[in-house]
Every structure is written in C-alpha cells, then in structure tokens.
Short mmCIF file of C-alpha atoms and ligand atoms in Angstrom, two decimals:
data_model
loop_
_atom_site.label_atom_id
_atom_site.label_comp_id
_atom_site.label_asym_id
_atom_site.label_seq_id
_atom_site.Cartn_x
_atom_site.Cartn_y
_atom_site.Cartn_z
CA MET H 1 -32.15 -60.79 42.35
CA SER H 2 -34.47 -61.37 39.49
CA ASN H 3 -36.85 -63.83 39.24
CA GLU H 4 -39.29 -62.16 37.07
CA ARG H 5 -41.30 -64.67 34.66
CA GLY H 6 -40.29 -64.31 31.00
CA GLN H 7 -42.71 -65.04 28.17
CA PHE H 8 -42.09 -65.65 24.23
CA SER H 9 -42.67 -62.60 22.30
CA SER H 10 -44.65 -63.98 19.82
CA ARG H 11 -46.45 -67.53 18.51
CA PHE H 12 -43.63 -67.75 16.13
CA GLY H 13 -40.87 -67.30 18.74
CA PHE H 14 -42.82 -69.85 20.88
CA ILE H 15 -42.98 -72.30 17.96
CA THR H 16 -39.50 -71.65 16.98
CA ALA H 17 -38.14 -72.56 20.71
CA ALA H 18 -40.44 -75.68 21.05
CA THR H 19 -39.39 -77.09 17.73
CA GLY H 20 -35.62 -76.20 18.99
CA SER H 21 -36.34 -78.44 21.84
CA ALA H 22 -38.01 -81.24 20.23
CA VAL H 23 -35.85 -81.43 17.16
CA GLY H 24 -32.45 -82.83 18.61
CA LEU H 25 -30.32 -85.78 18.61
CA GLY H 26 -33.64 -87.76 19.18
CA ASN H 27 -34.68 -87.01 15.46
CA ILE H 28 -30.99 -86.53 13.61
CA TRP H 29 -29.68 -89.50 15.32
CA GLY H 30 -32.07 -91.31 17.42
CA PHE H 31 -34.56 -91.87 14.80
CA PRO H 32 -32.52 -93.06 11.82
CA THR H 33 -30.83 -95.64 14.31
CA GLN H 34 -33.65 -96.79 15.62
CA THR H 35 -35.09 -97.07 12.26
CA ALA H 36 -32.42 -98.83 11.39
CA SER H 37 -32.00 -101.39 14.19
CA HIS H 38 -35.52 -102.17 13.46
CA GLY H 39 -36.00 -102.75 10.12
CA GLY H 40 -36.69 -99.40 8.46
CA GLY H 41 -39.95 -98.45 7.17
CA ALA H 42 -41.80 -101.00 9.71
CA PHE H 43 -40.43 -98.77 12.59
CA VAL H 44 -41.19 -95.07 10.57
CA LEU H 45 -44.68 -96.47 10.16
CA VAL H 46 -45.45 -97.26 13.99
CA TYR H 47 -43.62 -93.91 15.10
CA LEU H 48 -45.51 -92.02 12.66
CA VAL H 49 -48.86 -93.36 14.36
CA LEU H 50 -47.60 -93.32 18.06
CA ALA H 51 -46.53 -89.41 17.37
CA PHE H 52 -50.08 -88.40 16.90
CA LEU H 53 -51.78 -90.85 18.93
CA LEU H 54 -49.90 -90.72 21.97
CA ALA H 55 -47.15 -88.01 21.80
CA TYR H 56 -49.50 -84.91 20.54
CA PRO H 57 -52.08 -85.77 23.27
CA ALA H 58 -49.42 -85.92 25.89
CA LEU H 59 -47.72 -82.86 24.62
CA MET H 60 -51.09 -80.70 24.61
CA ALA H 61 -51.42 -81.81 28.71
CA GLU H 62 -48.06 -80.40 29.22
CA LEU H 63 -48.73 -76.88 27.28
CA ILE H 64 -52.06 -76.28 28.84
CA ILE H 65 -50.77 -77.26 32.54
CA GLY H 66 -47.90 -74.66 31.83
CA ARG H 67 -50.07 -71.89 30.31
CA HIS H 68 -52.96 -72.39 33.07
CA THR H 69 -50.34 -72.36 36.45
CA ARG H 70 -47.59 -69.92 34.88
CA HIS H 71 -45.37 -72.01 37.02
CA ASN H 72 -42.41 -75.04 36.66
CA MET H 73 -43.65 -78.44 37.24
CA VAL H 74 -42.60 -78.80 40.55
CA ARG H 75 -44.98 -76.04 41.56
CA ALA H 76 -47.58 -76.39 38.64
CA LEU H 77 -48.94 -80.03 39.48
CA PRO H 78 -49.55 -79.41 43.13
CA GLN H 79 -51.34 -76.07 42.06
CA LEU H 80 -53.84 -78.17 40.46
CA THR H 81 -55.70 -79.37 43.61
CA THR H 82 -56.63 -78.68 47.06
CA ARG H 83 -56.17 -82.25 48.48
CA PRO H 84 -53.03 -82.28 50.54
CA ALA H 85 -52.09 -86.11 49.38
CA LEU H 86 -52.25 -85.32 45.92
CA LYS H 87 -50.54 -82.15 46.10
CA MET H 88 -47.90 -84.29 47.83
CA PHE H 89 -47.78 -86.48 44.97
CA GLY H 90 -47.82 -83.40 42.37
CA ARG H 91 -44.94 -82.44 43.89
CA ALA H 92 -43.02 -85.58 43.72
CA THR H 93 -43.51 -85.76 40.17
CA GLY H 94 -42.60 -82.51 39.68
CA LEU H 95 -39.20 -83.17 41.34
CA TYR H 96 -39.12 -86.62 39.28
CA GLY H 97 -39.24 -84.76 36.42
CA VAL H 98 -36.63 -82.07 37.39
CA LEU H 99 -34.34 -84.72 37.80
CA VAL H 100 -35.17 -86.71 34.59
CA ALA H 101 -34.30 -83.65 32.65
CA SER H 102 -30.97 -83.04 34.50
CA LEU H 103 -30.09 -86.73 33.65
CA ILE H 104 -31.18 -86.52 30.17
CA LEU H 105 -28.64 -83.35 29.91
CA SER H 106 -25.99 -85.24 31.29
CA PHE H 107 -25.82 -87.56 28.81
CA TYR H 108 -27.10 -85.43 25.93
CA ALA H 109 -24.05 -83.11 26.70
CA ILE H 110 -21.49 -86.09 26.23
CA VAL H 111 -23.01 -87.35 22.66
CA ALA H 112 -23.38 -83.50 21.65
CA GLY H 113 -19.37 -83.24 22.65
CA TRP H 114 -18.67 -86.36 20.62
CA LEU H 115 -20.66 -84.67 17.70
CA MET H 116 -19.19 -81.18 18.06
CA ALA H 117 -15.69 -82.47 18.05
CA GLN H 118 -16.19 -83.96 14.42
CA VAL H 119 -16.52 -80.31 13.30
CA PRO H 120 -13.21 -79.56 13.36
CA ALA H 121 -12.00 -82.85 12.74
CA ALA H 122 -13.85 -82.25 9.31
CA LEU H 123 -11.99 -78.80 9.03
CA VAL H 124 -8.86 -81.11 9.38
CA ASN H 125 -9.72 -83.11 6.40
CA ILE H 126 -10.75 -80.28 4.43
CA THR H 127 -6.54 -79.15 4.99
CA GLY H 128 -5.99 -82.88 3.59
CA GLN H 129 -4.29 -84.20 6.65
CA PRO H 130 -4.49 -87.98 6.86
CA ALA H 131 -7.18 -89.19 9.12
CA ASP H 132 -5.31 -91.47 11.67
CA THR H 133 -3.32 -88.12 12.73
CA ASN H 134 -6.80 -86.27 13.33
CA TRP H 135 -6.80 -85.74 17.00
CA PHE H 136 -10.46 -84.00 16.85
CA ALA H 137 -11.87 -87.37 15.15
CA GLN H 138 -10.86 -90.06 17.76
CA SER H 139 -12.36 -90.44 21.20
CA SER H 140 -10.42 -90.08 24.19
CA LEU H 141 -11.30 -89.00 27.63
CA ILE H 142 -9.75 -85.74 27.21
CA ARG H 143 -11.32 -84.85 24.05
CA ASP H 144 -14.53 -86.24 24.95
CA SER H 145 -14.39 -83.93 28.26
CA LEU H 146 -13.38 -80.84 26.82
CA PHE H 147 -15.84 -81.06 23.96
CA CYS H 148 -18.51 -81.87 26.72
CA ALA H 149 -17.28 -78.90 28.69
CA LEU H 150 -17.72 -76.69 25.60
CA PHE H 151 -20.90 -77.91 24.76
CA SER H 152 -22.12 -77.35 28.59
CA VAL H 153 -20.41 -73.72 28.50
CA LEU H 154 -22.69 -72.84 25.50
CA THR H 155 -25.74 -74.27 26.74
CA ALA H 156 -25.47 -72.16 30.16
CA ALA H 157 -24.35 -69.05 28.52
CA ILE H 158 -27.88 -69.18 26.33
CA VAL H 159 -30.01 -69.93 29.26
CA ALA H 160 -28.45 -67.66 31.56
CA ARG H 161 -29.62 -64.74 29.12
CA GLY H 162 -33.39 -65.72 29.89
CA VAL H 163 -36.37 -66.62 27.45
CA LYS H 164 -36.39 -63.85 25.26
CA ASP H 165 -32.89 -63.11 24.79
CA GLY H 166 -31.31 -66.24 25.32
CA ILE H 167 -33.72 -69.23 24.36
CA GLU H 168 -35.88 -67.32 21.84
CA ARG H 169 -33.44 -65.40 19.97
CA TRP H 170 -31.24 -68.29 19.58
CA SER H 171 -33.74 -70.89 18.40
CA THR H 172 -35.30 -68.37 15.80
CA ARG H 173 -31.43 -67.93 14.50
CA LEU H 174 -30.38 -71.73 14.39
CA MET H 175 -33.75 -73.41 13.68
CA PRO H 176 -33.89 -72.16 10.07
CA ALA H 177 -30.34 -72.91 9.23
CA LEU H 178 -30.88 -76.45 10.53
CA VAL H 179 -34.29 -76.83 8.20
CA LEU H 180 -31.54 -75.19 5.06
CA LEU H 181 -28.55 -77.40 5.97
CA MET H 182 -30.74 -80.59 6.34
CA LEU H 183 -32.57 -80.35 3.11
CA GLY H 184 -29.38 -79.18 0.99
CA LEU H 185 -28.08 -82.73 2.50
CA VAL H 186 -30.72 -84.74 1.90
CA ALA H 187 -30.71 -83.31 -1.92
CA THR H 188 -27.53 -84.30 -2.13
CA VAL H 189 -27.02 -87.84 -0.91
CA LEU H 190 -30.26 -88.63 -2.95
CA THR H 191 -28.44 -88.10 -5.96
CA LEU H 192 -25.37 -90.41 -5.01
CA PRO H 193 -25.41 -94.02 -6.24
CA GLY H 194 -26.59 -96.66 -3.92
CA ALA H 195 -29.08 -94.28 -2.36
CA MET H 196 -32.50 -95.63 -3.97
CA GLU H 197 -31.70 -98.91 -2.23
CA GLY H 198 -31.75 -97.05 1.17
CA LEU H 199 -34.50 -95.00 0.23
CA ARG H 200 -36.90 -98.58 -0.22
CA LEU H 201 -35.89 -99.92 2.94
CA TYR H 202 -36.91 -96.45 4.53
CA VAL H 203 -40.21 -96.43 3.31
CA VAL H 204 -41.31 -99.61 2.35
CA PRO H 205 -42.74 -101.34 6.00
CA ASP H 206 -42.12 -104.76 6.37
CA PHE H 207 -45.66 -105.44 8.13
CA SER H 208 -44.52 -108.68 9.78
CA LEU H 209 -42.19 -106.66 12.29
CA ILE H 210 -45.13 -103.99 13.35
CA THR H 211 -46.55 -106.07 16.25
CA ASN H 212 -43.00 -106.74 17.53
CA PRO H 213 -43.32 -105.43 21.61
CA SER H 214 -39.82 -104.06 21.44
CA LEU H 215 -40.37 -102.31 18.31
CA LEU H 216 -43.44 -100.79 19.52
CA THR H 217 -41.96 -99.37 22.85
CA SER H 218 -39.10 -97.97 21.19
CA ALA H 219 -40.90 -96.25 19.15
CA MET H 220 -43.23 -94.86 21.89
CA GLY H 221 -39.83 -93.98 23.92
CA GLN H 222 -38.39 -92.09 20.50
CA ALA H 223 -41.62 -90.28 20.26
CA PHE H 224 -41.72 -89.24 23.95
CA PHE H 225 -38.23 -88.26 23.55
CA SER H 226 -38.41 -86.40 20.40
CA LEU H 227 -41.06 -84.24 21.70
CA SER H 228 -39.31 -83.64 24.84
CA LEU H 229 -41.84 -85.41 26.91
CA GLY H 230 -42.53 -85.87 30.68
CA VAL H 231 -40.14 -83.85 32.38
CA GLY H 232 -41.37 -80.35 32.41
CA THR H 233 -39.78 -78.83 29.30
CA MET H 234 -42.85 -78.30 27.15
CA LEU H 235 -44.84 -77.37 30.81
CA ILE H 236 -42.38 -74.31 31.14
CA TYR H 237 -42.29 -73.39 27.66
CA GLY H 238 -45.78 -73.56 27.74
CA SER H 239 -45.69 -71.24 30.64
CA TYR H 240 -44.36 -68.56 28.70
CA VAL H 241 -46.94 -68.72 25.70
CA SER H 242 -49.19 -65.88 25.54
CA LYS H 243 -52.90 -66.33 26.55
CA THR H 244 -53.64 -64.95 22.94
CA ASP H 245 -52.27 -68.15 21.07
CA ASN H 246 -54.32 -71.11 20.18
CA LEU H 247 -52.65 -74.01 21.97
CA PRO H 248 -53.92 -77.16 20.39
CA LEU H 249 -53.15 -75.61 16.99
CA THR H 250 -49.73 -74.23 17.98
CA GLY H 251 -48.95 -77.49 19.69
CA ALA H 252 -49.83 -79.18 16.55
CA TYR H 253 -46.99 -77.09 14.56
CA VAL H 254 -44.39 -77.98 16.69
CA ALA H 255 -45.58 -82.16 16.52
CA LEU H 256 -45.62 -81.71 13.05
CA ILE H 257 -42.39 -80.19 12.29
CA ASP H 258 -40.77 -82.39 14.87
CA THR H 259 -42.01 -85.50 12.98
CA GLY H 260 -41.56 -84.23 9.64
CA ILE H 261 -37.63 -83.34 10.56
CA ALA H 262 -37.10 -86.95 12.10
CA PHE H 263 -38.27 -88.60 8.91
CA LEU H 264 -36.20 -86.03 6.95
CA ALA H 265 -33.50 -87.17 9.06
CA GLY H 266 -34.19 -90.60 8.12
CA LEU H 267 -34.25 -89.90 4.53
CA LEU H 268 -30.82 -88.47 4.43
CA ILE H 269 -29.04 -91.02 6.65
CA ILE H 270 -30.63 -94.30 5.60
CA PRO H 271 -29.96 -93.82 2.17
CA ALA H 272 -26.33 -92.42 3.25
CA MET H 273 -25.74 -95.96 4.54
CA PHE H 274 -26.31 -97.66 1.33
CA VAL H 275 -24.46 -95.13 -0.94
CA ALA H 276 -21.44 -96.20 1.87
CA ARG H 277 -22.41 -100.04 0.67
CA HIS H 278 -21.97 -99.27 -2.60
CA ARG H 279 -18.77 -97.70 -2.01
CA GLY H 280 -17.70 -101.03 -0.03
CA ILE H 281 -18.22 -99.89 3.57
CA GLU H 282 -19.34 -102.43 5.59
CA ILE H 283 -22.93 -101.35 6.98
CA TYR H 284 -24.69 -104.96 8.44
CA SER H 285 -23.06 -106.31 11.58
CA ASP H 286 -21.95 -109.59 12.57
CA GLU H 287 -25.53 -110.62 13.33
CA ASN H 288 -26.84 -109.36 9.64
CA THR H 289 -28.87 -106.68 10.90
CA LEU H 290 -28.28 -103.01 9.94
CA ILE H 291 -25.33 -101.14 11.81
CA ALA H 292 -26.89 -98.50 14.38
CA GLY H 293 -26.10 -96.76 17.52
CA PRO H 294 -23.13 -94.67 17.85
CA ASP H 295 -20.97 -96.69 15.30
CA LEU H 296 -23.26 -95.82 12.50
CA ILE H 297 -22.87 -91.69 13.44
CA LEU H 298 -19.65 -91.86 14.42
CA GLN H 299 -17.51 -94.50 12.36
CA THR H 300 -19.65 -95.48 9.10
CA LEU H 301 -21.17 -91.77 8.17
CA PRO H 302 -17.30 -90.42 8.92
CA GLU H 303 -15.90 -93.52 6.31
CA LEU H 304 -18.39 -92.60 3.86
CA PHE H 305 -17.63 -88.85 3.84
CA ASN H 306 -13.93 -89.39 3.86
CA SER H 307 -14.50 -91.83 0.78
CA LEU H 308 -16.11 -89.05 -1.30
CA GLY H 309 -12.68 -87.04 -0.88
CA PHE H 310 -13.12 -83.19 -0.71
CA VAL H 311 -16.81 -82.85 -1.36
CA GLY H 312 -16.86 -85.46 1.54
CA ALA H 313 -15.07 -83.86 3.98
CA PHE H 314 -17.51 -80.78 3.27
CA ILE H 315 -20.83 -82.53 3.47
CA GLY H 316 -19.05 -84.02 6.78
CA LEU H 317 -18.54 -80.44 8.04
CA ILE H 318 -22.14 -79.14 7.45
CA PHE H 319 -23.55 -82.88 8.81
CA PHE H 320 -21.56 -82.40 12.40
CA LEU H 321 -22.55 -78.59 12.21
CA LEU H 322 -26.07 -79.55 11.96
CA LEU H 323 -25.95 -82.03 14.41
CA SER H 324 -24.34 -79.75 17.09
CA ILE H 325 -26.82 -76.87 16.63
CA ALA H 326 -29.70 -79.17 17.02
CA ALA H 327 -28.19 -80.22 20.08
CA LEU H 328 -28.03 -76.85 21.49
CA THR H 329 -31.51 -75.92 20.75
CA SER H 330 -32.45 -78.96 22.86
CA SER H 331 -29.90 -78.87 25.44
CA ILE H 332 -30.98 -75.10 26.57
CA SER H 333 -34.23 -76.38 27.05
CA MET H 334 -33.71 -79.23 29.29
CA LEU H 335 -31.32 -76.78 31.56
CA GLU H 336 -34.41 -74.30 31.59
CA VAL H 337 -35.86 -77.45 34.01
CA PRO H 338 -33.87 -77.15 36.66
CA VAL H 339 -32.92 -73.64 36.34
CA THR H 340 -36.32 -72.14 36.37
CA PHE H 341 -36.81 -74.49 39.39
CA ALA H 342 -34.05 -73.09 41.28
CA LEU H 343 -34.89 -69.67 40.48
CA GLU H 344 -38.39 -70.11 41.69
CA GLN H 345 -37.78 -72.41 44.81
CA PHE H 346 -34.55 -70.68 46.19
CA LYS H 347 -35.19 -67.16 44.88
CA ILE H 348 -31.50 -66.80 43.35
CA SER H 349 -31.11 -64.48 40.09
CA ARG H 350 -31.02 -66.51 36.48
CA PRO H 351 -27.59 -66.47 36.00
CA ARG H 352 -26.35 -67.74 39.36
CA ALA H 353 -28.86 -70.31 39.03
CA THR H 354 -27.72 -71.06 35.59
CA GLY H 355 -24.11 -71.16 36.60
CA LEU H 356 -24.81 -73.80 39.81
CA VAL H 357 -27.08 -76.12 38.22
CA ALA H 358 -25.10 -76.37 34.89
CA SER H 359 -22.26 -76.96 37.19
CA ILE H 360 -23.62 -79.64 38.76
CA ILE H 361 -24.89 -81.40 35.78
CA PHE H 362 -21.44 -81.11 34.28
CA GLY H 363 -20.13 -82.97 37.08
CA ILE H 364 -22.56 -85.64 36.67
CA SER H 365 -21.59 -86.11 32.75
CA LEU H 366 -17.93 -86.06 34.03
CA LEU H 367 -18.94 -88.94 36.29
CA ILE H 368 -20.47 -90.98 33.37
CA LEU H 369 -17.95 -90.24 30.92
CA PHE H 370 -15.70 -91.89 33.35
CA ASN H 371 -17.73 -94.89 33.59
CA VAL H 372 -18.99 -94.83 30.23
CA GLU H 373 -19.31 -98.80 30.14
CA GLN H 374 -21.42 -99.15 33.36
CA LEU H 375 -23.25 -95.55 33.39
CA PHE H 376 -24.16 -94.30 29.98
CA GLY H 377 -26.66 -97.17 28.72
CA THR H 378 -28.44 -97.42 32.12
CA VAL H 379 -28.99 -93.50 32.59
CA VAL H 380 -29.99 -93.69 28.67
CA THR H 381 -32.54 -96.50 29.46
CA ALA H 382 -34.05 -95.44 32.55
CA THR H 383 -34.82 -91.83 31.92
CA THR H 384 -35.78 -92.25 27.96
CA LYS H 385 -37.62 -95.66 27.77
CA TYR H 386 -39.10 -95.88 31.15
CA SER H 387 -39.30 -92.54 32.89
CA GLN H 388 -40.28 -90.30 30.10
CA PRO H 389 -43.48 -92.22 29.08
CA LEU H 390 -44.39 -93.04 32.61
CA LEU H 391 -44.01 -89.29 33.71
CA GLY H 392 -46.35 -88.65 30.44
CA VAL H 393 -48.91 -90.69 31.87
CA MET H 394 -48.75 -88.85 34.74
CA LEU H 395 -49.02 -85.56 33.42
CA CYS H 396 -51.97 -86.77 31.34
CA LEU H 397 -53.82 -87.80 34.56
CA PHE H 398 -53.14 -84.98 36.08
CA ALA H 399 -54.46 -82.74 32.94
CA GLY H 400 -57.55 -84.99 32.64
CA TRP H 401 -58.55 -85.81 36.06
CA VAL H 402 -57.20 -83.37 38.48
CA LEU H 403 -57.62 -80.14 36.74
CA HIS H 404 -61.24 -79.19 36.73
CA ARG H 405 -62.84 -79.48 33.41
CA ASP H 406 -64.44 -76.12 33.75
CA LYS H 407 -60.55 -74.69 34.04
CA LEU H 408 -59.40 -76.95 31.44
CA LEU H 409 -62.13 -75.91 29.18
CA GLY H 410 -61.08 -72.03 30.20
CA GLU H 411 -57.34 -72.46 29.31
CA ILE H 412 -58.04 -74.05 25.82
CA SER H 413 -60.84 -71.09 25.10
CA GLU H 414 -57.71 -68.61 25.72
CA GLY H 415 -57.17 -67.43 21.99
CA PHE H 416 -59.30 -70.26 20.32
CA ALA H 417 -62.83 -68.56 20.34
CA GLY H 418 -64.99 -72.01 19.16
CA ALA H 419 -63.29 -74.37 21.31
CA LYS H 420 -66.12 -75.57 22.92
CA GLU H 421 -67.69 -76.92 20.02
CA SER H 422 -64.41 -78.21 18.51
CA LEU H 423 -63.48 -81.42 17.36
CA PHE H 424 -60.29 -81.12 19.92
CA TRP H 425 -62.59 -80.55 23.20
CA LYS H 426 -64.85 -83.47 22.10
CA ILE H 427 -61.98 -85.81 21.70
CA TRP H 428 -59.06 -84.92 23.97
CA PRO H 429 -60.15 -84.66 27.30
CA GLY H 430 -61.14 -88.09 27.75
CA TYR H 431 -58.67 -89.44 25.36
CA ILE H 432 -56.08 -88.19 28.02
CA ARG H 433 -57.83 -89.70 30.89
CA VAL H 434 -58.20 -92.90 29.59
CA VAL H 435 -56.91 -94.06 26.43
CA CYS H 436 -53.21 -92.45 26.19
CA PRO H 437 -52.19 -93.69 29.68
CA LEU H 438 -53.77 -97.24 29.21
CA LEU H 439 -51.96 -97.50 25.94
CA ILE H 440 -48.76 -96.28 27.13
CA ILE H 441 -49.15 -98.65 30.10
CA ILE H 442 -50.12 -101.73 27.85
CA MET H 443 -47.10 -101.44 25.75
CA PHE H 444 -44.82 -101.03 29.05
CA VAL H 445 -46.12 -104.10 30.61
CA GLN H 446 -46.30 -106.23 27.18
CA ASN H 447 -42.13 -104.96 26.62
CA ILE H 448 -41.83 -106.08 30.34
CA ARG H 449 -43.39 -109.29 30.10
CA GLY H 450 -41.99 -109.97 26.86
N1 PFF G 1 -36.31 -83.39 22.18
C1 PFF G 1 -34.95 -83.68 22.23
C2 PFF G 1 -34.34 -84.51 21.24
O1 PFF G 1 -35.12 -85.22 19.79
O2 PFF G 1 -33.11 -84.62 20.81
C3 PFF G 1 -34.72 -84.42 23.49
C4 PFF G 1 -34.93 -83.78 24.75
C5 PFF G 1 -34.57 -82.33 24.88
C6 PFF G 1 -35.63 -84.53 25.74
C7 PFF G 1 -35.53 -82.00 26.18
C8 PFF G 1 -36.06 -84.41 26.88
C9 PFF G 1 -35.93 -82.41 26.85
F1 PFF G 1 -36.51 -82.18 28.12
#
C-alpha cells in the first residue's frame, strides 16, 4: 500500500506538467473553433483580456490552496476552516470538482480517440490508398470505442506511475515536442496561398461583436477550460509544488504559455481554413458563418491536407500527432483528480486506484459514445460552460474569505521573499474576494437572461 505524496522535482518539472495540463484540445481545437464561430479577432481580444483578468487570479487561488494544504480538493477545502457548516460545504464543493473532472475526462477521451484515429489514417494516406477505403478516417462506433479505449489506457498507464516518474517525466518529454511541431506547422501554413486573408480575420477585431453576452461567456468558459480550472487539477498540482518556488511567478508562466499556445493554434487553423477556401473547399456554413466544431477539425482540415497531396498527408500526420500529445498531457491531469481522491480516501495503492477510476470513467465514455446525440453536448456544456466557472467562484471565495489572511500571506511568501510589498499582494487578495467572483457571476446571469 503506498499512498505517499509525490512532489515535482523542480520548478521546470511543475511548469511543464501544469502547462501540459493546460495546453490541450482546449487550445488547439477549442480556441480556434470558438474563434471561428465568434467572428475572429473580437473573440481573440476578449479571450486574452479574460485569461488575465479572471483565469490567472483563479489559477492562483487553486495553486495556493493546494500548496498550503497538500491535499486533494475534497480534503483541502474543509481544512481551511474550523466551522462545521463551512467544512461540509467545502467537502461538497470538492466532490463536485471530482465529479466534473471525471465527466470532462469521459468526453475528452472520446474526442482524443477521434483524433488519434487520424494518425493511422494519415499514415494510410501517405501510402497512397484512396481516402474512401480508409477505415481509420471514417467515424464508426467500433473505431471510436477502440481508440477511446486506447487513449484511456495510455492515460491510466502514465498516471499509475505517479507524479515524478509518470506525470512529470512524460510532460517534460511531450511538451517541447508539441511546441516544435506547432511552430513548424504555423510556418508552413502561413506560406500557402490564401493564408493572409485568414490572418487578417484572426488579428483584426470587429469591435461591434465585443459586448455580445454569448461571446463573453464562451470566452470565459474557454479560458477556465483552457487553464484546467475549477475541478481541482491545478489545486492538486499545486500540492506537489515545493515551498521554495515563487507561486505567483510560476502561475504567471503557466498562464502565459497556455495563452501563447492557444494564440499559436489559432494562427495555424484560421489561416489554414482560408488556404482550404483558396483551394475550393467550402469553409462557410449555410448560415454564412465560418464552419466550426468537429466539422472544422475532422472534415475541413483533412480535406485541405488531402488536397495538398503527399506533403499534405505529412502535415496531417504531424497535426493529429500534435493534437494527440496535447490531449494526453491534459487527460493525465484530469485523471489525477479522482485518482488522488480515491488514493487518499480509501487508502489503496496508486496503481489500483488508477485502474479502478479509469475503468469507471471509460464506462461513462462508452455510455456517452453510444448515446452521442443525447449526451455529448449536454455533458460538455454542463461541465465546461457552467460548472467550471462556478467552481472557480467557489475556489476564489475559499481562498479570499475562508483561508486566513495571515496564512495566505505566509503561503505566498514561501519562495517569494518580498511578497508583502509586492503588487501581487496589494491587488490579488481583494480582487479574488470581490471583483473576480462578481465578474464571473455577472457574465453568467447576463448569458442566462440573454
Ligand atoms: N486545459 C485542458 C485543455 O485546454 O484541453 C482541458 C482540461 C484539463 C480541463 C484538465 C480540465 C482539467 F482538469
């Protein structure tokens, strides 16, 4: 029986693992498709502002609670108070986080499976076989279930090995590969005819769209999803950070890298859509809006790659490999949430806890897969659009109102000598007590009313 807590070996180890969690399908799939469906540059601008105005402060709340308590969210939140009612509320919030993390993983593994299947599909294309005989390229229940299973097994295999040998080792290997592949792809796509039109749409905002409530909540949900917030992932990663690390700075690196990679992914995909248009592929739907969602990634882009011949098949291979890697470093952080809960709660070994939890989540994935029409969209919306920001509010309130101010300052001062005089300490505590929760709630209410 081993339920000993792990720790990241260095600040670099933490940053790669936390950015590994943050950078995922949310960045490479979610951000560009949301940008496409919300008119381009306006969404990019709002997203960038919200990432630093709302998501970074909330990220800090999680990291600080995690490192301070050295527990998973279910135990951490009650530990911040002596009041029985608040303790119970903390526990309930923690359990809600574990549930949401597990549900996110259950749909994430399905999407990751779709994408992983495109890797062998691209390999078959490279060998010159006609596209319509390519079993891997076409969705079917059997293909989707198999690849979802494969992805779930890979995720569980890494998590079962623990913090340092599993999560940290694989994130440090995979993340640099991801950045390099991405830079190579952006450089290639931007040289192709049509790319500049896409670039213009991407970087020049249409200011009339900026106050649209649906754009605002989508950008907020996207920022919370992208930074893996609310569900206890960053809290648990924070609990593995050494007391000698400067948390506000480390957290800022994570937020910056995550946002930078989302921006880079948009720089790849929006211009790629216009390259596709230049080659005669339809990129506008019947309502005259840009194609977004699964069709963009699983139809429009593969059509583009196919139309570019051998080089295109190669670009496709790298692109889907990139997405699979990004998905994996994120899914391990999601699985870590229920696994640490099971580990600390039931005092079982890490491999056992991992096997058990991963099997249950795979069961839920299959349930969703067999009822895609009814369940998929509902689970995505309930978890990412509503639950994550709401849980983010709770975590801000716990860090701001429940955790004693002296303890908060003490925690921030670990690894950050001049914390008390810093701008961070002057602004952040008041900010997460009032401004951050209020902003999130106002956007919510506006969206529901709108
Ligand atoms: N941040 C991940 C992405 O952008 O794809 C998704 C994610 C990871 C959400 C971990 C929640 C989580 F706990």
